[in-house]
Tab-separated table of C-alpha atoms and ligand atoms in Angstrom:
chain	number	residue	atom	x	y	z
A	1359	UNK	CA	0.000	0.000	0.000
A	1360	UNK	CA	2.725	2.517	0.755
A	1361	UNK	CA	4.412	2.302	-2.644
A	1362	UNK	CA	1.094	3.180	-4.226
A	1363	UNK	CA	0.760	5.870	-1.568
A	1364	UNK	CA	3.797	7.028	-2.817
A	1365	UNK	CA	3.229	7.076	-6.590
A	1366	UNK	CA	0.112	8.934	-5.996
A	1367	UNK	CA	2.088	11.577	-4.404
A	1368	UNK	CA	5.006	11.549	-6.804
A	1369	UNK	CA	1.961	12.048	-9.835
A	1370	UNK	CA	0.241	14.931	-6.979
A	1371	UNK	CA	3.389	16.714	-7.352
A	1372	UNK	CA	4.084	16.548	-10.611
A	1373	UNK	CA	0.568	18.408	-11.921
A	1374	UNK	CA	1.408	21.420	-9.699
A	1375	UNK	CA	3.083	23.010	-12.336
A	1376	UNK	CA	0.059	22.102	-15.180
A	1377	UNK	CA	-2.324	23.524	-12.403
A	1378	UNK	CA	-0.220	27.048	-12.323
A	1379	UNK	CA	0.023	26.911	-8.300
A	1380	UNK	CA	3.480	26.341	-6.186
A	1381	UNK	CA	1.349	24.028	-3.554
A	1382	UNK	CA	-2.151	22.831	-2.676
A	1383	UNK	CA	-4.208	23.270	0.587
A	1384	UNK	CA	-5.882	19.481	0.426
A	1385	UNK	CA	-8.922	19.308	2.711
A	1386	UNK	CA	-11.507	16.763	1.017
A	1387	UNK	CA	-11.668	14.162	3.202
A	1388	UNK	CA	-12.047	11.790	0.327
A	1389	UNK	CA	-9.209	13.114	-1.550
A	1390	UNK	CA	-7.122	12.750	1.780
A	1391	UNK	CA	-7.487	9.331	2.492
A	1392	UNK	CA	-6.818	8.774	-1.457
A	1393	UNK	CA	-2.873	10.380	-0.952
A	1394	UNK	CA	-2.630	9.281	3.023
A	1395	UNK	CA	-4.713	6.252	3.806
A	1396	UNK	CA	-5.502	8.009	6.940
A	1397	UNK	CA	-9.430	8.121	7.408
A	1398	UNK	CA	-10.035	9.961	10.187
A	1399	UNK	CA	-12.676	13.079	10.249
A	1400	UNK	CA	-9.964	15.620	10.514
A	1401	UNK	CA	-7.495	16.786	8.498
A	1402	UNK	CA	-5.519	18.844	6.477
A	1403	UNK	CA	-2.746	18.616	3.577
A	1404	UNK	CA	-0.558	21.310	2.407
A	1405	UNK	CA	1.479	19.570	-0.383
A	1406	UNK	CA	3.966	21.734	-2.424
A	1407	UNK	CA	7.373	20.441	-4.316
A	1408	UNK	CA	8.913	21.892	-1.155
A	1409	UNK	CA	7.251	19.979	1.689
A	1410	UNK	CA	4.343	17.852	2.998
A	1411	UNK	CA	2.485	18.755	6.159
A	1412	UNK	CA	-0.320	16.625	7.504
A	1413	UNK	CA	-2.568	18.349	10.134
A	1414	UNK	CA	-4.910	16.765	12.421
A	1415	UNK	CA	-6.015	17.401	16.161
A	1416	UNK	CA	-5.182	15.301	19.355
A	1417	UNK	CA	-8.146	12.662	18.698
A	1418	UNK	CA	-6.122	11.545	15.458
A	1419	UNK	CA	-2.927	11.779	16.103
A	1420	UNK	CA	-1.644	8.437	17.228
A	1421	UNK	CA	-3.553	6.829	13.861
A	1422	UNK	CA	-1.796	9.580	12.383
A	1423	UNK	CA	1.813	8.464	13.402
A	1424	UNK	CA	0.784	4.587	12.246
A	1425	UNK	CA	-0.541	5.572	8.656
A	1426	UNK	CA	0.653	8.616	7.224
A	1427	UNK	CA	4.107	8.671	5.698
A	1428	UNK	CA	6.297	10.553	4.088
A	1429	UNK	CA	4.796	13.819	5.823
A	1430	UNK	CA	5.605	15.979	8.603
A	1431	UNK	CA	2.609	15.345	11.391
A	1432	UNK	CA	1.236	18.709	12.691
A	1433	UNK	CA	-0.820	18.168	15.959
A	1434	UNK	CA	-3.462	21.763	15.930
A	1435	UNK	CA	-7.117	22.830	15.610
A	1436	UNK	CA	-5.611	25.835	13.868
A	1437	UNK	CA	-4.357	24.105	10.368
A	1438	UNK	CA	-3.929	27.486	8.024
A	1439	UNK	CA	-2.052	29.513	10.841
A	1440	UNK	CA	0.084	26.531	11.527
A	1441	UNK	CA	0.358	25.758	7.964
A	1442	UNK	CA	0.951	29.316	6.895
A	1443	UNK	CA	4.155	29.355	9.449
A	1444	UNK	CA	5.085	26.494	8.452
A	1445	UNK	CA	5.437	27.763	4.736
A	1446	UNK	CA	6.633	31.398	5.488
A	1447	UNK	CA	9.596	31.401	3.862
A	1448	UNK	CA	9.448	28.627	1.734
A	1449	UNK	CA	9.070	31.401	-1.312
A	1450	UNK	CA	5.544	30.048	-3.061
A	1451	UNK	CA	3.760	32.487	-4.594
A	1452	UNK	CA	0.162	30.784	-5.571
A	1453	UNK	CA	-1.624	28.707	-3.545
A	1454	UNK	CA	-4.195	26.395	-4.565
A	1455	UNK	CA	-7.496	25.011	-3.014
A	1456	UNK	CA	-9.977	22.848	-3.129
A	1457	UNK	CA	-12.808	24.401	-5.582
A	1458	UNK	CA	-15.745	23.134	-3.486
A	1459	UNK	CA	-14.673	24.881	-0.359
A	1460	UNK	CA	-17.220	26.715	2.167
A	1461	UNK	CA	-16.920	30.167	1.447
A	1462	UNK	CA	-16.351	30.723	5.598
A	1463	UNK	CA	-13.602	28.515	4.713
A	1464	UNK	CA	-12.286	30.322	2.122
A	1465	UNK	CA	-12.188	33.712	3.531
A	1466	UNK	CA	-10.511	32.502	6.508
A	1467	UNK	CA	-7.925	31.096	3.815
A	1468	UNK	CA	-8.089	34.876	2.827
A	1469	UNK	CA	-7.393	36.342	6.002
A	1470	UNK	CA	-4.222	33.598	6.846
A	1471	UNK	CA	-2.856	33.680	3.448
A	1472	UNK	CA	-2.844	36.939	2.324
A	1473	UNK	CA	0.952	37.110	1.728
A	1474	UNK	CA	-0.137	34.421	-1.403
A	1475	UNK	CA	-2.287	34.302	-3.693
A	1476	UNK	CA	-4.738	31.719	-3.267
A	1477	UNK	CA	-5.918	29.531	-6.550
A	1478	UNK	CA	-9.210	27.625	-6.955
A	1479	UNK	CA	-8.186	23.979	-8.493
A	1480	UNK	CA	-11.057	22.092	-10.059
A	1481	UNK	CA	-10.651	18.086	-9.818
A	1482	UNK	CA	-7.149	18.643	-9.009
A	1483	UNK	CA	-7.211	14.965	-7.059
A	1484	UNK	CA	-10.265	13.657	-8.510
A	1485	UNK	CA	-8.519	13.726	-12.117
A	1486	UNK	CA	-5.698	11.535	-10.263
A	1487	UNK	CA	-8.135	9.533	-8.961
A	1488	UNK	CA	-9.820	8.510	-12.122
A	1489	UNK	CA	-6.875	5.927	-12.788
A	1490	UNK	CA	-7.202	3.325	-10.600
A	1491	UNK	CA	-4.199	1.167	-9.428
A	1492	UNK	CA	-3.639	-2.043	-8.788
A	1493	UNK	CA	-4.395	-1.939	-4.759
A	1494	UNK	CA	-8.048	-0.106	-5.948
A	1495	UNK	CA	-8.622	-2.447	-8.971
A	1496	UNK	CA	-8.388	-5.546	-6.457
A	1497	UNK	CA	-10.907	-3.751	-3.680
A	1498	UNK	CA	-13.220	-2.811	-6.170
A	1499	UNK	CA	-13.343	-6.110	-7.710
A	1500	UNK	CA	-13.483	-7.622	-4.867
A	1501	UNK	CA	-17.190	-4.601	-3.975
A	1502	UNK	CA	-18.215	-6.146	-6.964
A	1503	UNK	CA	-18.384	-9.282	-5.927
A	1504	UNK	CA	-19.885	-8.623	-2.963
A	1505	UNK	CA	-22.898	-7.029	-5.029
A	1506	UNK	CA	-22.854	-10.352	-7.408
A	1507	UNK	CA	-23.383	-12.988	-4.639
A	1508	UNK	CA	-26.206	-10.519	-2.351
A	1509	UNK	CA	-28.384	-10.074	-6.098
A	1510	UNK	CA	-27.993	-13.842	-6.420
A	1511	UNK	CA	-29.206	-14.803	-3.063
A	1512	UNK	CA	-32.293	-11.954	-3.693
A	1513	UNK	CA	-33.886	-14.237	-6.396
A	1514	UNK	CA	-34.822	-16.722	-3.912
A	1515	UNK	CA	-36.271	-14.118	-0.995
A	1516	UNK	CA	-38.614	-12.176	-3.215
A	1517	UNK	CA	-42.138	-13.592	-2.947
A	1518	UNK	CA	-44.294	-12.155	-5.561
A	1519	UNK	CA	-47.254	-10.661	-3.519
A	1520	UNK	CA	-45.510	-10.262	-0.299
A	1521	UNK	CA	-42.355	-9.420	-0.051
A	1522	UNK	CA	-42.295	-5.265	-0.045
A	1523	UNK	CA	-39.589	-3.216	-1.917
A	1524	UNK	CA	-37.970	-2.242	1.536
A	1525	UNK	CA	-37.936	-5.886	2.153
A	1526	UNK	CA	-35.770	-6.130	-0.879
A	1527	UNK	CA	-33.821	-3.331	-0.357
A	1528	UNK	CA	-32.908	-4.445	3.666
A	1529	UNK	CA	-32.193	-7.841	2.973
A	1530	UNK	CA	-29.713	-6.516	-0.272
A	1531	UNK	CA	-28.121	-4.459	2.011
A	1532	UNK	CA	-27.966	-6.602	5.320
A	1533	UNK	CA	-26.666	-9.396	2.855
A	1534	UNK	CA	-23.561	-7.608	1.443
A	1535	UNK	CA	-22.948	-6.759	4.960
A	1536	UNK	CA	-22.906	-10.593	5.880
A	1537	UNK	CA	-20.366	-11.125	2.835
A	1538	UNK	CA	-18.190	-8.685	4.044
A	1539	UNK	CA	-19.502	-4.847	3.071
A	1540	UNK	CA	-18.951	-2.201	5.728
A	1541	UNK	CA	-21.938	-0.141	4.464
A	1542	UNK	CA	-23.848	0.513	1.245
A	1543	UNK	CA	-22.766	2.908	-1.445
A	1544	UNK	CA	-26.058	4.630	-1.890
A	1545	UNK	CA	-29.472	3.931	-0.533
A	1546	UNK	CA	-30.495	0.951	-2.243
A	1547	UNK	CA	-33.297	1.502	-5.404
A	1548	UNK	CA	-35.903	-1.260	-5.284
A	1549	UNK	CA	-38.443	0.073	-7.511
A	1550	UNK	CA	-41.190	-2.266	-9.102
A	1551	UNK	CA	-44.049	-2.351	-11.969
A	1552	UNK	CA	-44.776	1.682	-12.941
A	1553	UNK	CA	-42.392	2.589	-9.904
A	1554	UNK	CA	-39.413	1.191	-11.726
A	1555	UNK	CA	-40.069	4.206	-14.293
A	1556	UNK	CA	-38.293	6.438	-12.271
A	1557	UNK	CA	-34.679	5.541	-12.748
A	1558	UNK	CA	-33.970	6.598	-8.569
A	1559	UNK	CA	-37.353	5.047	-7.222
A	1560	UNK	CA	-35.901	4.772	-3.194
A	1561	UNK	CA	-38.013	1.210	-2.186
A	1562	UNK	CA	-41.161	1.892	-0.814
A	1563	UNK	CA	-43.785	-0.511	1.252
A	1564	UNK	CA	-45.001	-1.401	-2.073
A	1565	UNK	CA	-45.074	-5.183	-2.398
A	1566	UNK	CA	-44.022	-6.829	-5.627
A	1567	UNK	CA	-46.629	-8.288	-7.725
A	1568	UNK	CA	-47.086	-11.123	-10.105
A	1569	UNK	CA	-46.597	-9.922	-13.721
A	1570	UNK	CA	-44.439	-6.893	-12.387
A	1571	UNK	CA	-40.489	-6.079	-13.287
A	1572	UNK	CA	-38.179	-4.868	-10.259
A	1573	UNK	CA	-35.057	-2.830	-10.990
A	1574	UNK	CA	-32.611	-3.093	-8.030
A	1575	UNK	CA	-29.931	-0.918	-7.929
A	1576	UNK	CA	-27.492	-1.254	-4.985
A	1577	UNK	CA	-23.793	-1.420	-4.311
A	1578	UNK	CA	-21.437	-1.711	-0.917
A	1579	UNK	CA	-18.675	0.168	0.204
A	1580	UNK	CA	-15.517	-2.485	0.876
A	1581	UNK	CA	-12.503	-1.456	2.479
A	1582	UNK	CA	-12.870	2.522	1.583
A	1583	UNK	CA	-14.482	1.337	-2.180
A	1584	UNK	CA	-17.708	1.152	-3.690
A	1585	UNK	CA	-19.417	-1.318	-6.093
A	1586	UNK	CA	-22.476	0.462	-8.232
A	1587	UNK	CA	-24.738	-2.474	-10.279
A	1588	UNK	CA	-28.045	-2.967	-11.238
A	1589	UNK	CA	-30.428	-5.531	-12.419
A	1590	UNK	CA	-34.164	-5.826	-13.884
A	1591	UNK	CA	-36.277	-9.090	-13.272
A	1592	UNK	CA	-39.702	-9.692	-14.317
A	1593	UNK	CA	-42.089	-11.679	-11.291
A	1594	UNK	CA	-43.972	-14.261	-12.873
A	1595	UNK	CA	-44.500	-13.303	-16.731
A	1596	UNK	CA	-43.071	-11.204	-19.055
A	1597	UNK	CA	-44.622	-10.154	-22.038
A	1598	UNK	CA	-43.757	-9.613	-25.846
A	1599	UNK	CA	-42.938	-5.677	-25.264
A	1600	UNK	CA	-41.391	-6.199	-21.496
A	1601	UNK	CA	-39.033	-8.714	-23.489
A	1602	UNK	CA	-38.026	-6.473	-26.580
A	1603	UNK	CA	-37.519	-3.437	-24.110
A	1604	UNK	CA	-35.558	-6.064	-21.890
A	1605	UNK	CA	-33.242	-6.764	-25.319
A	1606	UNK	CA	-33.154	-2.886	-26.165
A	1607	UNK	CA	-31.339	-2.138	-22.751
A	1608	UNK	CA	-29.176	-5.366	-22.844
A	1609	UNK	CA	-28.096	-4.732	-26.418
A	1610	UNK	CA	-27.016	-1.652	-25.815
A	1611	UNK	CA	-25.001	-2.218	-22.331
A	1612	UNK	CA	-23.160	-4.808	-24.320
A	1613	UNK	CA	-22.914	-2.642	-27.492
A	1614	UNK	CA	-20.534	-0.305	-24.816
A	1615	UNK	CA	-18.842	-3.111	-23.635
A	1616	UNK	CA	-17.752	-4.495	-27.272
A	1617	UNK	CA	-16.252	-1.037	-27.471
A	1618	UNK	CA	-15.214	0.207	-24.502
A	1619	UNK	CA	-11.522	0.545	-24.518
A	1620	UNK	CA	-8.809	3.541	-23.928
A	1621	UNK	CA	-8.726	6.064	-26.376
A	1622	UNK	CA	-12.475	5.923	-26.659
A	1623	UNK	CA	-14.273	9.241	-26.466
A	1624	UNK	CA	-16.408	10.246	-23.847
A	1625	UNK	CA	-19.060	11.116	-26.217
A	1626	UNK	CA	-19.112	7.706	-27.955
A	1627	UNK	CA	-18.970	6.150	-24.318
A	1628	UNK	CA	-22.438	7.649	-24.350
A	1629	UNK	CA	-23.481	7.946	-27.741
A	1630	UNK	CA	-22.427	4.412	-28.752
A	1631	UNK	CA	-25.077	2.386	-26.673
A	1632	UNK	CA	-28.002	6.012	-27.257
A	1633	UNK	CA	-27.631	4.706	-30.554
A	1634	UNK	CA	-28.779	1.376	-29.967
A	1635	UNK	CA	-31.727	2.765	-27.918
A	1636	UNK	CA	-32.661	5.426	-30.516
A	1637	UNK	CA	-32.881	3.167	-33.121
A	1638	UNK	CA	-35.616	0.664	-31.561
A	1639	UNK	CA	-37.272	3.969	-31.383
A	1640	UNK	CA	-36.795	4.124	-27.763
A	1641	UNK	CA	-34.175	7.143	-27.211
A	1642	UNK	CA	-36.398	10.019	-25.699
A	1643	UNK	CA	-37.252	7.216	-22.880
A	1644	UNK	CA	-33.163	6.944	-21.977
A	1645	UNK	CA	-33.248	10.369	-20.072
A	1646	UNK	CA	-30.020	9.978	-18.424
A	1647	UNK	CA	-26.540	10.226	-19.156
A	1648	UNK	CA	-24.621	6.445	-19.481
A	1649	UNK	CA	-22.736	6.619	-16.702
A	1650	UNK	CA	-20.124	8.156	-14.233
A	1651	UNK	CA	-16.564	6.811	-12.621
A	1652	UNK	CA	-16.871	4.850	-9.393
A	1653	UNK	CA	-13.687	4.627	-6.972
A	1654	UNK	CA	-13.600	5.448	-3.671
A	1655	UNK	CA	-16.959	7.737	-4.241
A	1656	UNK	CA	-19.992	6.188	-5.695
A	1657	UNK	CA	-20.102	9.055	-8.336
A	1658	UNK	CA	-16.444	10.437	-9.270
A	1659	UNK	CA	-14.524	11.665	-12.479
A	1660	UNK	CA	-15.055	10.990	-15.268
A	1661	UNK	CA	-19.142	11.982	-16.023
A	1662	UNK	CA	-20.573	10.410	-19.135
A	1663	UNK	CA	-23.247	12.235	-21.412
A	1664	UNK	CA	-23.808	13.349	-24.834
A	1665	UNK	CA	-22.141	16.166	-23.825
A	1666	UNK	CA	-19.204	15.385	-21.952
A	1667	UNK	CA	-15.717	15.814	-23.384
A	1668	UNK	CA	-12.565	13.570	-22.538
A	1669	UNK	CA	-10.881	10.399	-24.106
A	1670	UNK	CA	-11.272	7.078	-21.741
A	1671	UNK	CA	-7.543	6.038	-20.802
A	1672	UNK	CA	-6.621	2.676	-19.273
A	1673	UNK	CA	-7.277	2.058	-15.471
A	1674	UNK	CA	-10.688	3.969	-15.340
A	1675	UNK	CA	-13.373	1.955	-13.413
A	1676	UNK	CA	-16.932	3.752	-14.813
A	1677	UNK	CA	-20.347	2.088	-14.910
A	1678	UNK	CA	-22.109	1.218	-18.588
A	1679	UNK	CA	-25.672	1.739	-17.475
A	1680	UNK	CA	-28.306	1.749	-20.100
A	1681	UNK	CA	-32.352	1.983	-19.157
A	1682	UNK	CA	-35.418	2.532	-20.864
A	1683	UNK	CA	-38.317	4.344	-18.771
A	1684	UNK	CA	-41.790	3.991	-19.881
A	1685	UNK	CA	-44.022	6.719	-18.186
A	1686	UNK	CA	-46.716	5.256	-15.718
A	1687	UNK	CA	-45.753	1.876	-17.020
A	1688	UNK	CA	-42.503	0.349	-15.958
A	1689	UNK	CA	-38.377	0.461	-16.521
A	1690	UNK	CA	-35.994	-1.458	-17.436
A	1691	UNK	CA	-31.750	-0.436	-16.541
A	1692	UNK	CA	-28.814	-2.802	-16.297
A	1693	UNK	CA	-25.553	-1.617	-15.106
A	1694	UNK	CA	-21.990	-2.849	-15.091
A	1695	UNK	CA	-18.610	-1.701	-13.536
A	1696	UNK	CA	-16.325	-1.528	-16.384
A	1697	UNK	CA	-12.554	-1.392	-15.776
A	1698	UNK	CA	-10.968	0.405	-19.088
A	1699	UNK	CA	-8.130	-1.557	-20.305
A	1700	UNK	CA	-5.071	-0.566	-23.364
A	1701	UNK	CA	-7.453	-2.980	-25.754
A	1702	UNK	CA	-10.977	-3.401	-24.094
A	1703	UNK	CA	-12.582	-3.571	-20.638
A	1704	UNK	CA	-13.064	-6.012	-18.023
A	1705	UNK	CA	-16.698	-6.333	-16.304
A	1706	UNK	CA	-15.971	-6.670	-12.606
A	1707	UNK	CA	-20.449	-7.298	-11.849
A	1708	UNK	CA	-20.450	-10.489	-13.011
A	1709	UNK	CA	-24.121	-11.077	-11.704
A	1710	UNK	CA	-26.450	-12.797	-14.536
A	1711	UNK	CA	-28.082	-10.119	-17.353
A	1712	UNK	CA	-29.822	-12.362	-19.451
A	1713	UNK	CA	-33.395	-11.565	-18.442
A	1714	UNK	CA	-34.526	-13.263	-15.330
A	1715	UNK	CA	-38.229	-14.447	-14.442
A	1716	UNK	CA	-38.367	-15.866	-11.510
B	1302	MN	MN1	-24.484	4.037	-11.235
């Protein structure tokens, strides 16, 4: 873990000078855990070519000793004055920040750093982020399969009639807790017959009927990473237009996957499988974008829509989720996590797709 720790850092430092700023104020939680493994609910990063200086108060600090490396430990509830010491004379000039700061935050930044000039960097982290190593490949893969074995188990608790979609939803989550989850991504979507039209239907006390579909869409957290999948069955029958709509969605999550590889654009990640959907005449019904990076957030870098711009690069983990909404009537969505490879993509949900009756 520390060698990746490391190369993280050693790439950190080496975008300073793309991002225009001398060093970087780091206080998303998220992205500090990504560059320290330290997880605790307090801290703060200054990071420049010059020095590292990890601050955290008295609660923290013997975690702090055992996980964070390669920095020098500050012990304060005052990070910017100590940090702003700390850096006095260490000749920066432009400080950067984390764009989605309070604005409190930031003119308390003002006040301490007004010798600098401060720097808003968008995604500075979360554009490292997006390429997963080998430590994160393993953990998410390993999510994944956590999400595979609770959906399988599901099939055989649902009892058409009875069972509720909060029923569903707690025994999903309770399950991938049993295999090993320390929590769920998201609030789990259980969402059956005309409630499975809207693509984030949280379960309700509706029970699931005969002659219904069900789209479950769940995922766990596992050691600091998420899994993000999600499956449509049909209770009992399924009928001539459930089925084609059922085909629609499939063909065109596997249209992605037949294609997905680096270099691919953003906007074919999207418009590749809208194409399949538009042409069964179905494409005004597909109302969202295809889908979004998953990592150590259950929505992170990159964002995938007909408008997004980027080129897919090798190590990406992002989600290939399709669906098909019919107003008043039901939905359809199937989602994978895709991890972006030099000539393809690997699926990591390995759960079934073909359509399921049960
Ligand atoms: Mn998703």
């Amino acid at each position: 873990m520390k060698n990746f720790l490391q190369e993280r850092l050693r790439k950190f430092e080496t975008a300073l000078d793309e991002a225009g700023v001398d060093g970087i104020l780091v206080t998303n939680l998220t992205n500090i855990y990504y560059l320290t493994g330290f997880s605790g609910t307090n801290a703060t990063l200054f990071i420049s070519k010059k020095r590292r200086v990890f601050v955290t108060d008295a609660r923290y600090t013997l975690i702090a000793k055992s996980v964070v490396t390669g920095f020098d430990l500050v012990e304060t509830r005052d990070a910017l004055t100590e940090v702003a010491k700390l850096i006095a004379n260490d000749r920066l000039e432009t400080i950067g920040f984390d764009s989605q700061v309070t604005y409190s935050f930031y003119q308390q930044m003002a006040t301490v750093f007004a010798d600098f000039e401060l720097k808003s960097v968008t995604n500075f982290v979360e554009t490292l982020r997006t390429i997963k190593d080998e430590v994160e490949v393993a953990t998410i893969r390993h999510a994944c399969s956590i999400s595979d074995k609770a959906f399988m188990d599901v099939l055989d608790f649902i009892k058409p009639g009875q069972t509720t979609e909060m029923q569903v939803a707690n025994f999903l989550d309770f399950r991938m807790r049993e295999y090993g989850a320390t929590g769920v991504s998201f609030e789990t979507i259980a969402a059956s017959g005309y409630r499975s039209a809207m693509p984030h239907g949280v379960a309700s006390e509706k029970a699931i009927e005969t002659g219904e579909s069900l789209t479950m869409d769940f995922g766990c957290y596992y050691n600091h990473y998420v899994s993000d999948m999600t499956r449509t069955i049909h209770i009992g029958q399924v009928n001539d237009q459930e089925r084609e709509i059922y085909d629609v969605v499939l063909r065109a999550n596997k249209a992605l996957i037949d294609k997905a590889q680096a270099g691919l654009s953003y906007a074919d990640f999207d418009g590749i499988p809208r194409a399949v959907i538009e042409a069964a005449g179905y494409g005004a019904n597909f109302t969202h974008g295809i889908g979004h990076g998953i990592g150590l957030d259950i929505h992170e870098e990159p964002f995938f829509g007909p408008t997004a711009s980027g080129v897919l690069q090798a190590g990406m983990m992002v989600t290939d989720e399709p669906g098909i909404y019919l107003d008043g009537q039901y939905g359809v969505r199937i989602e994978d996590d895709l991890l972006i490879t030099e000539t393809g993509c690997e699926i990591l949900t390995l759960a079934p797709k073909e359509l399921i009756v049960i």
